[in-house]
mmCIF file of C-alpha atoms and ligand atoms in Angstrom:
data_model
loop_
_atom_site.group_PDB
_atom_site.id
_atom_site.type_symbol
_atom_site.label_atom_id
_atom_site.label_comp_id
_atom_site.label_asym_id
_atom_site.label_seq_id
_atom_site.Cartn_x
_atom_site.Cartn_y
_atom_site.Cartn_z
ATOM 1 C CA MET A 1 -22.287 -59.624 -15.603
ATOM 2 C CA SER A 2 -23.747 -56.566 -17.238
ATOM 3 C CA THR A 3 -21.781 -53.342 -17.672
ATOM 4 C CA ASP A 4 -24.883 -51.478 -16.666
ATOM 5 C CA ARG A 5 -24.414 -49.123 -13.707
ATOM 6 C CA THR A 6 -27.949 -49.820 -12.522
ATOM 7 C CA ALA A 7 -26.861 -53.351 -11.549
ATOM 8 C CA ALA A 8 -24.359 -51.792 -9.109
ATOM 9 C CA GLU A 9 -27.039 -49.426 -7.810
ATOM 10 C CA GLU A 10 -29.265 -52.414 -7.149
ATOM 11 C CA LEU A 11 -26.477 -54.106 -5.157
ATOM 12 C CA ASP A 12 -26.213 -50.978 -3.000
ATOM 13 C CA ARG A 13 -29.969 -50.982 -2.395
ATOM 14 C CA THR A 14 -29.837 -54.498 -0.953
ATOM 15 C CA ASP A 15 -26.495 -54.057 0.871
ATOM 16 C CA GLU A 16 -26.973 -54.999 4.534
ATOM 17 C CA LEU A 17 -23.996 -52.766 5.490
ATOM 18 C CA ALA A 18 -24.952 -49.685 3.439
ATOM 19 C CA TYR A 19 -25.763 -47.752 6.638
ATOM 20 C CA LEU A 20 -22.096 -47.808 7.715
ATOM 21 C CA ARG A 21 -20.823 -45.387 5.077
ATOM 22 C CA ASP A 22 -22.406 -42.463 6.897
ATOM 23 C CA ARG A 23 -20.059 -43.103 9.837
ATOM 24 C CA PHE A 24 -17.056 -41.969 7.766
ATOM 25 C CA ALA A 25 -16.003 -38.532 6.495
ATOM 26 C CA LEU A 26 -15.167 -39.280 2.862
ATOM 27 C CA PRO A 27 -14.514 -36.470 0.375
ATOM 28 C CA ASP A 28 -17.216 -36.224 -2.332
ATOM 29 C CA ASP A 29 -14.762 -36.002 -5.230
ATOM 30 C CA VAL A 30 -12.777 -39.126 -4.348
ATOM 31 C CA ILE A 31 -13.302 -42.864 -4.785
ATOM 32 C CA TYR A 32 -11.129 -44.243 -2.044
ATOM 33 C CA LEU A 33 -9.613 -47.625 -2.870
ATOM 34 C CA ASP A 34 -6.682 -47.301 -0.464
ATOM 35 C CA GLY A 35 -8.328 -47.892 2.899
ATOM 36 C CA ASN A 36 -6.134 -50.991 3.135
ATOM 37 C CA SER A 37 -3.171 -48.610 3.491
ATOM 38 C CA LEU A 38 -4.708 -45.760 5.487
ATOM 39 C CA GLY A 39 -8.334 -45.968 6.550
ATOM 40 C CA PRO A 40 -10.493 -42.809 6.304
ATOM 41 C CA LEU A 41 -11.569 -40.555 9.158
ATOM 42 C CA PRO A 42 -14.559 -41.729 11.213
ATOM 43 C CA LYS A 43 -16.949 -38.805 11.728
ATOM 44 C CA THR A 44 -16.828 -38.999 15.510
ATOM 45 C CA THR A 45 -13.026 -38.823 15.787
ATOM 46 C CA PRO A 46 -12.429 -35.054 15.313
ATOM 47 C CA GLY A 47 -14.873 -34.223 18.109
ATOM 48 C CA ARG A 48 -13.419 -36.859 20.366
ATOM 49 C CA LEU A 49 -9.860 -35.665 19.760
ATOM 50 C CA ALA A 50 -10.859 -32.039 20.356
ATOM 51 C CA GLU A 51 -12.362 -33.111 23.683
ATOM 52 C CA VAL A 52 -9.230 -35.036 24.599
ATOM 53 C CA ILE A 53 -6.923 -32.155 23.708
ATOM 54 C CA GLU A 54 -8.913 -29.231 25.065
ATOM 55 C CA ARG A 55 -10.608 -30.691 28.129
ATOM 56 C CA GLU A 56 -8.813 -33.875 29.158
ATOM 57 C CA TRP A 57 -5.300 -32.647 28.441
ATOM 58 C CA GLY A 58 -5.758 -28.846 28.384
ATOM 59 C CA GLU A 59 -7.880 -28.436 31.488
ATOM 60 C CA ASN A 60 -7.669 -31.617 33.473
ATOM 61 C CA LEU A 61 -3.973 -32.224 32.870
ATOM 62 C CA ILE A 62 -2.417 -35.220 34.590
ATOM 63 C CA ARG A 63 -5.643 -35.966 36.474
ATOM 64 C CA SER A 64 -6.999 -37.429 33.229
ATOM 65 C CA TRP A 65 -4.961 -40.604 33.668
ATOM 66 C CA ASN A 66 -7.527 -41.502 36.328
ATOM 67 C CA ASP A 67 -10.504 -39.209 35.740
ATOM 68 C CA ALA A 68 -10.748 -39.591 31.964
ATOM 69 C CA GLY A 69 -9.761 -43.259 31.967
ATOM 70 C CA TRP A 70 -6.508 -42.840 30.053
ATOM 71 C CA TRP A 71 -4.914 -45.641 32.024
ATOM 72 C CA THR A 72 -7.491 -48.179 30.823
ATOM 73 C CA ALA A 73 -7.913 -46.908 27.226
ATOM 74 C CA SER A 74 -5.865 -49.790 25.826
ATOM 75 C CA ASN A 75 -8.186 -52.309 27.510
ATOM 76 C CA ARG A 76 -11.252 -50.587 26.100
ATOM 77 C CA ALA A 77 -9.754 -50.607 22.603
ATOM 78 C CA ALA A 78 -8.988 -54.327 23.019
ATOM 79 C CA ALA A 79 -12.612 -54.980 24.006
ATOM 80 C CA ARG A 80 -13.836 -53.237 20.845
ATOM 81 C CA LEU A 81 -11.360 -55.158 18.721
ATOM 82 C CA ALA A 82 -12.055 -58.590 20.204
ATOM 83 C CA PRO A 83 -15.229 -59.464 18.239
ATOM 84 C CA LEU A 84 -13.536 -58.463 14.980
ATOM 85 C CA LEU A 85 -10.670 -60.871 15.716
ATOM 86 C CA GLY A 86 -12.716 -63.781 17.028
ATOM 87 C CA ALA A 87 -10.802 -63.498 20.296
ATOM 88 C CA ARG A 88 -11.396 -62.451 23.869
ATOM 89 C CA ALA A 89 -10.401 -58.982 25.073
ATOM 90 C CA GLU A 90 -8.083 -60.596 27.649
ATOM 91 C CA GLU A 91 -6.002 -62.018 24.788
ATOM 92 C CA ILE A 92 -5.448 -58.677 23.024
ATOM 93 C CA MET A 93 -3.068 -55.828 23.788
ATOM 94 C CA VAL A 94 -3.365 -52.544 21.908
ATOM 95 C CA ALA A 95 0.095 -50.976 22.017
ATOM 96 C CA ASP A 96 3.183 -50.057 20.030
ATOM 97 C CA SER A 97 3.501 -50.528 16.257
ATOM 98 C CA THR A 98 3.120 -53.731 14.258
ATOM 99 C CA SER A 99 6.908 -53.861 13.892
ATOM 100 C CA VAL A 100 7.479 -53.634 17.665
ATOM 101 C CA ASN A 101 4.723 -56.168 18.340
ATOM 102 C CA LEU A 102 6.307 -58.571 15.866
ATOM 103 C CA PHE A 103 9.550 -58.215 17.788
ATOM 104 C CA LYS A 104 7.851 -58.900 21.111
ATOM 105 C CA LEU A 105 5.905 -61.932 19.885
ATOM 106 C CA LEU A 106 8.743 -63.520 17.903
ATOM 107 C CA MET A 107 11.020 -63.222 20.938
ATOM 108 C CA ILE A 108 8.267 -64.726 23.095
ATOM 109 C CA ALA A 109 7.866 -67.568 20.601
ATOM 110 C CA ALA A 110 11.613 -68.264 20.485
ATOM 111 C CA ARG A 111 11.702 -68.403 24.299
ATOM 112 C CA LEU A 112 8.686 -70.741 24.382
ATOM 113 C CA ARG A 113 10.450 -73.206 22.079
ATOM 114 C CA PRO A 114 14.018 -73.541 23.387
ATOM 115 C CA GLY A 115 16.130 -75.930 21.336
ATOM 116 C CA ARG A 116 14.276 -74.956 18.166
ATOM 117 C CA PRO A 117 16.411 -72.275 16.505
ATOM 118 C CA VAL A 118 14.444 -71.614 13.318
ATOM 119 C CA ILE A 119 11.968 -68.849 12.485
ATOM 120 C CA VAL A 120 10.009 -69.344 9.263
ATOM 121 C CA VAL A 121 8.806 -66.311 7.314
ATOM 122 C CA GLU A 122 7.868 -65.635 3.703
ATOM 123 C CA ARG A 123 10.606 -64.252 1.477
ATOM 124 C CA HIS A 124 8.171 -61.750 -0.039
ATOM 125 C CA ALA A 125 6.377 -60.883 3.179
ATOM 126 C CA PHE A 126 5.950 -57.204 4.032
ATOM 127 C CA PRO A 127 9.609 -56.183 4.523
ATOM 128 C CA THR A 128 9.335 -55.183 8.182
ATOM 129 C CA ASP A 129 8.240 -58.740 9.021
ATOM 130 C CA VAL A 130 11.363 -60.185 7.399
ATOM 131 C CA TYR A 131 13.709 -57.601 8.934
ATOM 132 C CA ILE A 132 12.349 -58.065 12.453
ATOM 133 C CA ALA A 133 12.333 -61.875 12.161
ATOM 134 C CA ARG A 134 15.952 -61.826 11.011
ATOM 135 C CA SER A 135 16.941 -59.629 13.945
ATOM 136 C CA VAL A 136 15.151 -61.895 16.428
ATOM 137 C CA ALA A 137 16.850 -64.954 14.917
ATOM 138 C CA GLU A 138 20.236 -63.242 15.299
ATOM 139 C CA LEU A 139 19.557 -62.118 18.885
ATOM 140 C CA CYS A 140 18.508 -65.660 19.810
ATOM 141 C CA GLY A 141 21.421 -67.323 18.040
ATOM 142 C CA GLY A 142 18.954 -68.920 15.646
ATOM 143 C CA GLU A 143 18.317 -68.709 11.953
ATOM 144 C CA LEU A 144 15.740 -67.454 9.513
ATOM 145 C CA ARG A 145 14.168 -69.822 6.979
ATOM 146 C CA LEU A 146 12.627 -67.922 4.052
ATOM 147 C CA ILE A 147 9.864 -69.688 2.167
ATOM 148 C CA ASP A 148 7.800 -69.218 -0.986
ATOM 149 C CA GLY A 149 4.152 -70.190 -0.689
ATOM 150 C CA PRO A 150 2.481 -73.338 0.697
ATOM 151 C CA ALA A 151 4.934 -75.774 -0.947
ATOM 152 C CA GLY A 152 7.785 -73.844 0.656
ATOM 153 C CA LEU A 153 6.111 -74.054 4.047
ATOM 154 C CA GLU A 154 5.687 -77.808 3.707
ATOM 155 C CA SER A 155 9.394 -78.375 3.038
ATOM 156 C CA ALA A 156 10.497 -75.871 5.714
ATOM 157 C CA LEU A 157 8.651 -77.539 8.584
ATOM 158 C CA ASP A 158 10.710 -79.761 10.837
ATOM 159 C CA GLU A 159 11.527 -80.177 14.535
ATOM 160 C CA CYS A 160 13.948 -77.197 14.419
ATOM 161 C CA VAL A 161 11.170 -74.665 13.779
ATOM 162 C CA ALA A 162 10.075 -72.585 16.777
ATOM 163 C CA VAL A 163 7.564 -70.344 15.048
ATOM 164 C CA VAL A 164 6.018 -69.727 11.644
ATOM 165 C CA CYS A 165 5.089 -66.101 10.928
ATOM 166 C CA LEU A 166 2.727 -65.558 7.992
ATOM 167 C CA SER A 167 0.682 -62.662 6.749
ATOM 168 C CA GLN A 168 -2.842 -64.048 6.283
ATOM 169 C CA VAL A 169 -3.226 -61.801 3.218
ATOM 170 C CA ASP A 170 -0.289 -61.102 0.906
ATOM 171 C CA PHE A 171 0.039 -57.315 0.741
ATOM 172 C CA ARG A 172 0.996 -57.345 -2.942
ATOM 173 C CA THR A 173 -1.359 -59.880 -4.498
ATOM 174 C CA GLY A 174 -4.102 -60.225 -1.900
ATOM 175 C CA ALA A 175 -3.604 -64.033 -1.868
ATOM 176 C CA MET A 176 -4.765 -65.609 1.378
ATOM 177 C CA TRP A 177 -3.470 -68.497 3.461
ATOM 178 C CA PRO A 178 -6.106 -70.929 4.726
ATOM 179 C CA ALA A 179 -5.628 -69.915 8.344
ATOM 180 C CA GLU A 180 -7.161 -72.796 10.246
ATOM 181 C CA GLU A 181 -5.617 -75.523 8.098
ATOM 182 C CA THR A 182 -2.190 -73.867 8.102
ATOM 183 C CA THR A 183 -2.245 -73.390 11.870
ATOM 184 C CA ALA A 184 -3.033 -77.096 12.338
ATOM 185 C CA ARG A 185 -0.219 -78.079 9.954
ATOM 186 C CA VAL A 186 2.302 -75.925 11.846
ATOM 187 C CA HIS A 187 1.123 -77.276 15.198
ATOM 188 C CA ALA A 188 1.607 -80.846 13.971
ATOM 189 C CA THR A 189 5.357 -80.202 13.949
ATOM 190 C CA GLY A 190 5.307 -78.640 17.427
ATOM 191 C CA ALA A 191 5.906 -75.075 16.235
ATOM 192 C CA LEU A 192 3.925 -71.973 17.151
ATOM 193 C CA MET A 193 1.809 -70.047 14.639
ATOM 194 C CA LEU A 194 1.990 -66.254 14.455
ATOM 195 C CA TRP A 195 -0.489 -64.540 12.103
ATOM 196 C CA ASP A 196 0.112 -61.053 10.765
ATOM 197 C CA LEU A 197 -3.402 -59.628 10.366
ATOM 198 C CA CYS A 198 -2.501 -56.166 9.004
ATOM 199 C CA HIS A 199 -4.615 -56.775 5.894
ATOM 200 C CA SER A 200 -7.267 -58.858 7.665
ATOM 201 C CA ALA A 201 -8.531 -57.081 10.774
ATOM 202 C CA GLY A 202 -11.644 -55.068 9.981
ATOM 203 C CA ALA A 203 -12.208 -56.704 6.589
ATOM 204 C CA LEU A 204 -12.106 -60.483 7.008
ATOM 205 C CA ASP A 205 -13.833 -63.003 9.224
ATOM 206 C CA VAL A 206 -10.855 -63.463 11.553
ATOM 207 C CA ARG A 207 -11.309 -66.228 14.147
ATOM 208 C CA LEU A 208 -8.125 -66.472 16.144
ATOM 209 C CA ASP A 209 -9.584 -68.605 18.946
ATOM 210 C CA ALA A 210 -11.352 -70.998 16.579
ATOM 211 C CA TRP A 211 -8.201 -71.378 14.449
ATOM 212 C CA GLU A 212 -6.320 -72.208 17.679
ATOM 213 C CA ALA A 213 -3.728 -69.619 16.689
ATOM 214 C CA ASP A 214 -0.972 -68.908 19.195
ATOM 215 C CA LEU A 215 0.062 -65.362 18.399
ATOM 216 C CA ALA A 216 -1.013 -62.539 16.103
ATOM 217 C CA VAL A 217 -0.236 -58.927 15.305
ATOM 218 C CA GLY A 218 -1.996 -56.304 13.210
ATOM 219 C CA CYS A 219 -2.254 -52.682 12.230
ATOM 220 C CA GLY A 220 -4.604 -50.033 13.610
ATOM 221 C CA TYR A 221 -4.500 -47.626 10.664
ATOM 222 C CA LYS A 222 -5.590 -49.838 7.734
ATOM 223 C CA TYR A 223 -9.072 -51.439 7.748
ATOM 224 C CA LEU A 224 -9.488 -50.382 11.383
ATOM 225 C CA ASN A 225 -9.317 -46.655 10.508
ATOM 226 C CA GLY A 226 -7.355 -45.600 13.607
ATOM 227 C CA GLY A 227 -5.501 -42.782 11.820
ATOM 228 C CA PRO A 228 -1.920 -42.397 10.606
ATOM 229 C CA GLY A 229 0.490 -44.246 12.891
ATOM 230 C CA ALA A 230 -2.338 -45.550 15.109
ATOM 231 C CA PRO A 231 -1.288 -48.069 17.759
ATOM 232 C CA ALA A 232 -1.210 -51.677 16.618
ATOM 233 C CA PHE A 233 -2.437 -54.779 18.408
ATOM 234 C CA CYS A 234 -1.074 -58.130 19.427
ATOM 235 C CA TYR A 235 -2.803 -61.333 20.452
ATOM 236 C CA VAL A 236 -1.478 -64.058 22.711
ATOM 237 C CA ALA A 237 -3.762 -67.069 23.143
ATOM 238 C CA GLU A 238 -4.721 -67.636 26.745
ATOM 239 C CA LYS A 239 -3.229 -71.158 26.672
ATOM 240 C CA LEU A 240 0.233 -69.499 26.526
ATOM 241 C CA HIS A 241 -0.241 -66.763 29.116
ATOM 242 C CA LYS A 242 1.361 -68.424 32.086
ATOM 243 C CA ASN A 243 4.632 -69.070 30.249
ATOM 244 C CA VAL A 244 4.961 -65.799 28.349
ATOM 245 C CA ARG A 245 7.924 -63.539 29.066
ATOM 246 C CA THR A 246 8.069 -60.272 27.148
ATOM 247 C CA PRO A 247 11.452 -59.048 25.845
ATOM 248 C CA LEU A 248 10.314 -55.419 26.398
ATOM 249 C CA PRO A 249 9.316 -55.313 30.065
ATOM 250 C CA GLY A 250 8.301 -51.655 30.173
ATOM 251 C CA TRP A 251 6.785 -50.312 33.367
ATOM 252 C CA HIS A 252 3.194 -50.302 32.032
ATOM 253 C CA GLY A 253 3.455 -54.082 31.867
ATOM 254 C CA HIS A 254 4.466 -54.354 35.521
ATOM 255 C CA ALA A 255 2.082 -56.008 37.985
ATOM 256 C CA ASN A 256 2.182 -52.850 40.113
ATOM 257 C CA PRO A 257 3.616 -49.962 38.073
ATOM 258 C CA PHE A 258 3.324 -47.339 40.791
ATOM 259 C CA ALA A 259 5.277 -49.402 43.277
ATOM 260 C CA MET A 260 8.233 -48.105 41.201
ATOM 261 C CA SER A 261 10.154 -51.209 42.130
ATOM 262 C CA PRO A 262 13.600 -51.875 40.654
ATOM 263 C CA ASP A 263 12.460 -55.472 40.109
ATOM 264 C CA TYR A 264 10.217 -56.375 37.225
ATOM 265 C CA GLU A 265 7.187 -58.419 38.054
ATOM 266 C CA PRO A 266 5.000 -59.046 34.999
ATOM 267 C CA ALA A 267 1.341 -58.056 35.025
ATOM 268 C CA GLU A 268 -1.044 -60.960 34.712
ATOM 269 C CA GLY A 269 -2.022 -62.386 31.342
ATOM 270 C CA ILE A 270 -1.767 -60.112 28.331
ATOM 271 C CA GLY A 271 -0.933 -57.146 30.595
ATOM 272 C CA GLN A 272 2.827 -57.548 30.403
ATOM 273 C CA LEU A 273 2.717 -56.828 26.657
ATOM 274 C CA ALA A 274 1.869 -53.185 27.436
ATOM 275 C CA ASN A 275 5.483 -51.984 27.315
ATOM 276 C CA GLY A 276 5.712 -48.223 28.080
ATOM 277 C CA THR A 277 3.420 -45.179 28.049
ATOM 278 C CA PRO A 278 1.225 -45.280 24.931
ATOM 279 C CA PRO A 279 0.808 -42.303 22.548
ATOM 280 C CA MET A 280 -2.456 -41.240 24.218
ATOM 281 C CA LEU A 281 -3.818 -39.015 21.440
ATOM 282 C CA SER A 282 -3.417 -41.793 18.895
ATOM 283 C CA LEU A 283 -4.690 -44.452 21.261
ATOM 284 C CA LEU A 284 -7.834 -42.473 22.125
ATOM 285 C CA ALA A 285 -8.434 -41.733 18.432
ATOM 286 C CA PHE A 286 -8.096 -45.455 17.710
ATOM 287 C CA GLU A 287 -10.498 -46.388 20.496
ATOM 288 C CA ASP A 288 -13.007 -43.937 19.058
ATOM 289 C CA ALA A 289 -12.517 -45.144 15.479
ATOM 290 C CA LEU A 290 -13.126 -48.752 16.480
ATOM 291 C CA GLY A 291 -16.624 -47.672 17.506
ATOM 292 C CA ALA A 292 -17.450 -47.295 13.793
ATOM 293 C CA ILE A 293 -17.249 -51.048 13.132
ATOM 294 C CA THR A 294 -17.078 -52.895 16.453
ATOM 295 C CA ASP A 295 -20.807 -53.704 16.313
ATOM 296 C CA VAL A 296 -20.591 -55.148 12.784
ATOM 297 C CA PRO A 297 -20.318 -58.942 12.475
ATOM 298 C CA ALA A 298 -16.992 -59.849 10.891
ATOM 299 C CA ASP A 299 -18.667 -62.380 8.591
ATOM 300 C CA ALA A 300 -20.903 -59.635 7.177
ATOM 301 C CA LEU A 301 -17.830 -57.494 6.458
ATOM 302 C CA ARG A 302 -16.216 -60.458 4.723
ATOM 303 C CA ARG A 303 -19.324 -61.213 2.628
ATOM 304 C CA LYS A 304 -19.497 -57.666 1.344
ATOM 305 C CA GLY A 305 -15.728 -57.563 0.694
ATOM 306 C CA ILE A 306 -16.075 -60.641 -1.507
ATOM 307 C CA ALA A 307 -18.988 -59.105 -3.400
ATOM 308 C CA LEU A 308 -17.058 -55.859 -3.994
ATOM 309 C CA THR A 309 -13.851 -57.516 -5.206
ATOM 310 C CA SER A 310 -15.823 -59.971 -7.374
ATOM 311 C CA LEU A 311 -17.663 -57.117 -9.084
ATOM 312 C CA PHE A 312 -14.375 -55.294 -9.700
ATOM 313 C CA ILE A 313 -12.726 -58.371 -11.219
ATOM 314 C CA ASP A 314 -15.743 -59.052 -13.458
ATOM 315 C CA LEU A 315 -15.774 -55.466 -14.722
ATOM 316 C CA ILE A 316 -11.995 -55.383 -15.308
ATOM 317 C CA ASP A 317 -12.169 -58.673 -17.236
ATOM 318 C CA GLU A 318 -14.982 -57.348 -19.339
ATOM 319 C CA ARG A 319 -13.848 -53.772 -19.931
ATOM 320 C CA CYS A 320 -10.035 -53.657 -19.458
ATOM 321 C CA PRO A 321 -8.668 -56.870 -21.005
ATOM 322 C CA SER A 322 -5.147 -55.354 -21.218
ATOM 323 C CA LEU A 323 -4.864 -55.468 -17.402
ATOM 324 C CA ALA A 324 -3.938 -58.788 -15.780
ATOM 325 C CA VAL A 325 -5.659 -59.681 -12.511
ATOM 326 C CA ALA A 326 -2.821 -60.677 -10.145
ATOM 327 C CA SER A 327 -5.090 -61.630 -7.241
ATOM 328 C CA PRO A 328 -6.666 -65.069 -6.857
ATOM 329 C CA ARG A 329 -9.908 -65.392 -8.802
ATOM 330 C CA GLU A 330 -11.291 -67.795 -6.220
ATOM 331 C CA ALA A 331 -12.951 -65.444 -3.703
ATOM 332 C CA ALA A 332 -12.151 -67.674 -0.716
ATOM 333 C CA GLN A 333 -8.434 -67.345 -1.530
ATOM 334 C CA ARG A 334 -8.476 -63.562 -1.817
ATOM 335 C CA GLY A 335 -8.441 -60.791 0.809
ATOM 336 C CA SER A 336 -10.399 -57.557 0.391
ATOM 337 C CA GLN A 337 -8.096 -56.199 -2.316
ATOM 338 C CA VAL A 338 -7.507 -56.707 -6.017
ATOM 339 C CA SER A 339 -4.108 -56.207 -7.624
ATOM 340 C CA LEU A 340 -3.623 -55.617 -11.315
ATOM 341 C CA ARG A 341 -0.358 -56.231 -13.083
ATOM 342 C CA SER A 342 0.848 -53.876 -15.802
ATOM 343 C CA ASP A 343 4.122 -52.502 -17.161
ATOM 344 C CA TYR A 344 2.485 -49.112 -16.629
ATOM 345 C CA ALA A 345 1.235 -49.857 -13.113
ATOM 346 C CA TYR A 346 2.800 -46.763 -11.532
ATOM 347 C CA GLY A 347 1.589 -44.437 -14.309
ATOM 348 C CA LEU A 348 -1.861 -45.965 -14.123
ATOM 349 C CA VAL A 349 -2.158 -45.416 -10.368
ATOM 350 C CA ALA A 350 -0.795 -41.856 -10.647
ATOM 351 C CA ALA A 351 -3.166 -40.976 -13.518
ATOM 352 C CA LEU A 352 -6.107 -42.436 -11.573
ATOM 353 C CA ILE A 353 -5.219 -40.364 -8.497
ATOM 354 C CA GLU A 354 -5.308 -37.228 -10.692
ATOM 355 C CA ARG A 355 -8.873 -38.256 -11.582
ATOM 356 C CA GLY A 356 -9.885 -38.847 -7.960
ATOM 357 C CA VAL A 357 -9.614 -42.648 -7.865
ATOM 358 C CA ILE A 358 -7.076 -43.438 -5.150
ATOM 359 C CA GLY A 359 -5.288 -46.779 -5.146
ATOM 360 C CA ASP A 360 -1.590 -47.432 -4.721
ATOM 361 C CA PHE A 361 1.428 -48.853 -6.476
ATOM 362 C CA ARG A 362 3.628 -51.662 -5.197
ATOM 363 C CA ALA A 363 6.918 -52.374 -6.917
ATOM 364 C CA PRO A 364 7.668 -53.670 -9.404
ATOM 365 C CA ASP A 365 4.436 -53.800 -11.425
ATOM 366 C CA ILE A 366 1.362 -53.922 -9.181
ATOM 367 C CA ALA A 367 -1.530 -51.461 -9.149
ATOM 368 C CA ARG A 368 -3.320 -52.248 -5.908
ATOM 369 C CA PHE A 369 -6.917 -51.471 -4.984
ATOM 370 C CA GLY A 370 -8.465 -52.055 -1.579
ATOM 371 C CA PHE A 371 -12.188 -52.665 -1.090
ATOM 372 C CA PRO A 372 -13.005 -51.903 2.536
ATOM 373 C CA PRO A 373 -16.491 -53.290 3.113
ATOM 374 C CA ALA A 374 -17.449 -50.747 5.778
ATOM 375 C CA TYR A 375 -17.811 -47.716 3.543
ATOM 376 C CA LEU A 376 -17.332 -48.628 -0.113
ATOM 377 C CA ARG A 377 -20.415 -48.756 -2.365
ATOM 378 C CA PHE A 378 -20.927 -50.986 -5.369
ATOM 379 C CA VAL A 379 -21.399 -47.869 -7.524
ATOM 380 C CA ASP A 380 -17.934 -46.747 -6.377
ATOM 381 C CA VAL A 381 -16.560 -49.956 -7.890
ATOM 382 C CA TRP A 382 -18.460 -49.366 -11.118
ATOM 383 C CA ASP A 383 -17.394 -45.700 -11.313
ATOM 384 C CA ALA A 384 -13.753 -46.559 -10.556
ATOM 385 C CA VAL A 385 -13.683 -49.035 -13.449
ATOM 386 C CA GLN A 386 -15.205 -46.393 -15.728
ATOM 387 C CA VAL A 387 -12.341 -44.036 -14.755
ATOM 388 C CA ILE A 388 -9.810 -46.826 -15.418
ATOM 389 C CA VAL A 389 -11.344 -47.368 -18.857
ATOM 390 C CA ASP A 390 -11.188 -43.617 -19.594
ATOM 391 C CA THR A 391 -7.577 -43.389 -18.381
ATOM 392 C CA LEU A 392 -6.429 -46.310 -20.524
ATOM 393 C CA THR A 393 -8.234 -44.826 -23.524
ATOM 394 C CA SER A 394 -6.572 -41.432 -22.993
ATOM 395 C CA GLY A 395 -3.089 -42.969 -22.728
ATOM 396 C CA ASP A 396 -2.348 -40.788 -19.668
ATOM 397 C CA HIS A 397 -0.920 -43.767 -17.773
ATOM 398 C CA ARG A 398 2.046 -43.646 -20.161
ATOM 399 C CA ALA A 399 2.608 -39.889 -19.676
ATOM 400 C CA GLU A 400 6.122 -38.522 -19.221
ATOM 401 C CA ARG A 401 5.236 -36.815 -15.913
ATOM 402 C CA PHE A 402 4.784 -40.183 -14.197
ATOM 403 C CA ALA A 403 8.318 -41.340 -15.029
ATOM 404 C CA VAL A 404 9.631 -40.084 -11.655
ATOM 405 C CA ARG A 405 8.091 -41.493 -8.476
ATOM 406 C CA PRO A 406 7.597 -39.671 -5.160
ATOM 407 C CA THR A 407 8.841 -41.114 -1.847
ATOM 408 C CA VAL A 408 5.526 -42.625 -0.785
ATOM 409 C CA THR A 409 3.693 -44.656 -3.421
HETATM 410 C C1 PLP B 1 1.228 -52.384 7.036
HETATM 411 C C2 PLP B 1 1.999 -53.566 7.462
HETATM 412 C C3 PLP B 1 2.988 -53.467 8.460
HETATM 413 C C4 PLP B 1 3.307 -52.125 9.039
HETATM 414 O O1 PLP B 1 4.093 -52.158 10.179
HETATM 415 P P1 PLP B 1 4.352 -50.808 10.959
HETATM 416 O O2 PLP B 1 5.141 -51.193 12.124
HETATM 417 O O3 PLP B 1 3.011 -50.211 11.279
HETATM 418 O O4 PLP B 1 5.069 -49.859 10.043
HETATM 419 C C5 PLP B 1 3.636 -54.629 8.845
HETATM 420 N N1 PLP B 1 3.348 -55.833 8.293
HETATM 421 C C6 PLP B 1 2.398 -55.951 7.314
HETATM 422 C C7 PLP B 1 2.089 -57.289 6.731
HETATM 423 C C8 PLP B 1 1.722 -54.818 6.864
HETATM 424 O O5 PLP B 1 0.809 -54.926 5.912
#
């Protein structure tokens, strides 16, 4: 690998996805390596939201539930999401947050496997996953089994396990589980497999149907660019539909909501996962945002993500030997992020943000950089590494002013 910037320019010239960047409103003075935490604004979304607020809400008022298609917005969002998840729209519900969807699906899983009291989750999973799994285990009179990595999974699997919940990509290190193989291993013991796709959807070649996954959840505001607090999604494989019983039977999931019956009768298929009235502004923004990538083959996104992270790792190895790469070096085992380990990780991230390179910090010692394939250029990777080199040379990452951390890192 050459340190020459022209090599990165050449990669951009031959990038099959280069045309996508123009669909996003990215500030000129920023290199955005945090789209894995909050995706940027798609250019069409402000206009769409203005239309929703001024015309659909402001003028048309409650008539918009029918006339503007508010009632079916979740289904349309699911249809746009389906190709990116390797699933069918009828298996996807766009609703609630990831945390709430985890609750719904873990309860569903526990009820589908009576007599199996154990939920398996990773000890160092994103905290909400652990908290929700523990609560579900308590509510069901079961127990949580916390594991560390593939060896931990192997020893945790027995006939007591109802469901295994894993994040396909580790949010700290970017390490990836082999999804198809792991799903098959979990199925061999009779347990259900729930994938958390928060750091997968919109960046990786997700193939829920082909993996024969049972359940999945994921975020709308990371690689899917739905905006802060965008609705999340959940997936229930069709093979399970007839036996599913949601623990949150809100009226939107009723077979006939406007019958206003005191008795709950679940909607068919994925419909009962709808819960209550969605946050319409956020849902319509999410539907719009999905338009920016729904026509892009997931395998093309994955290919470019690998090329971006590989270039970053090569340049860091070559130019910043004091930083340790904490993500897997084998591209197939790595999501679309690269984490660097340093005693000065927080100071480094803060000093980079001052210089317009936005990544984030994850305790205790990780500087994390996301490489969303839809809008990041290879020259952005090259320029970001140049700024890292300059920052390390200046010593700013050790500055006194970064000793105190703000609430959100
Ligand atoms: C981002 C993320 C979440 C976020 O859940 P919310 O309910 O949206 O706050 C959950 N799990 C994982 C693995 C995440 O990366």
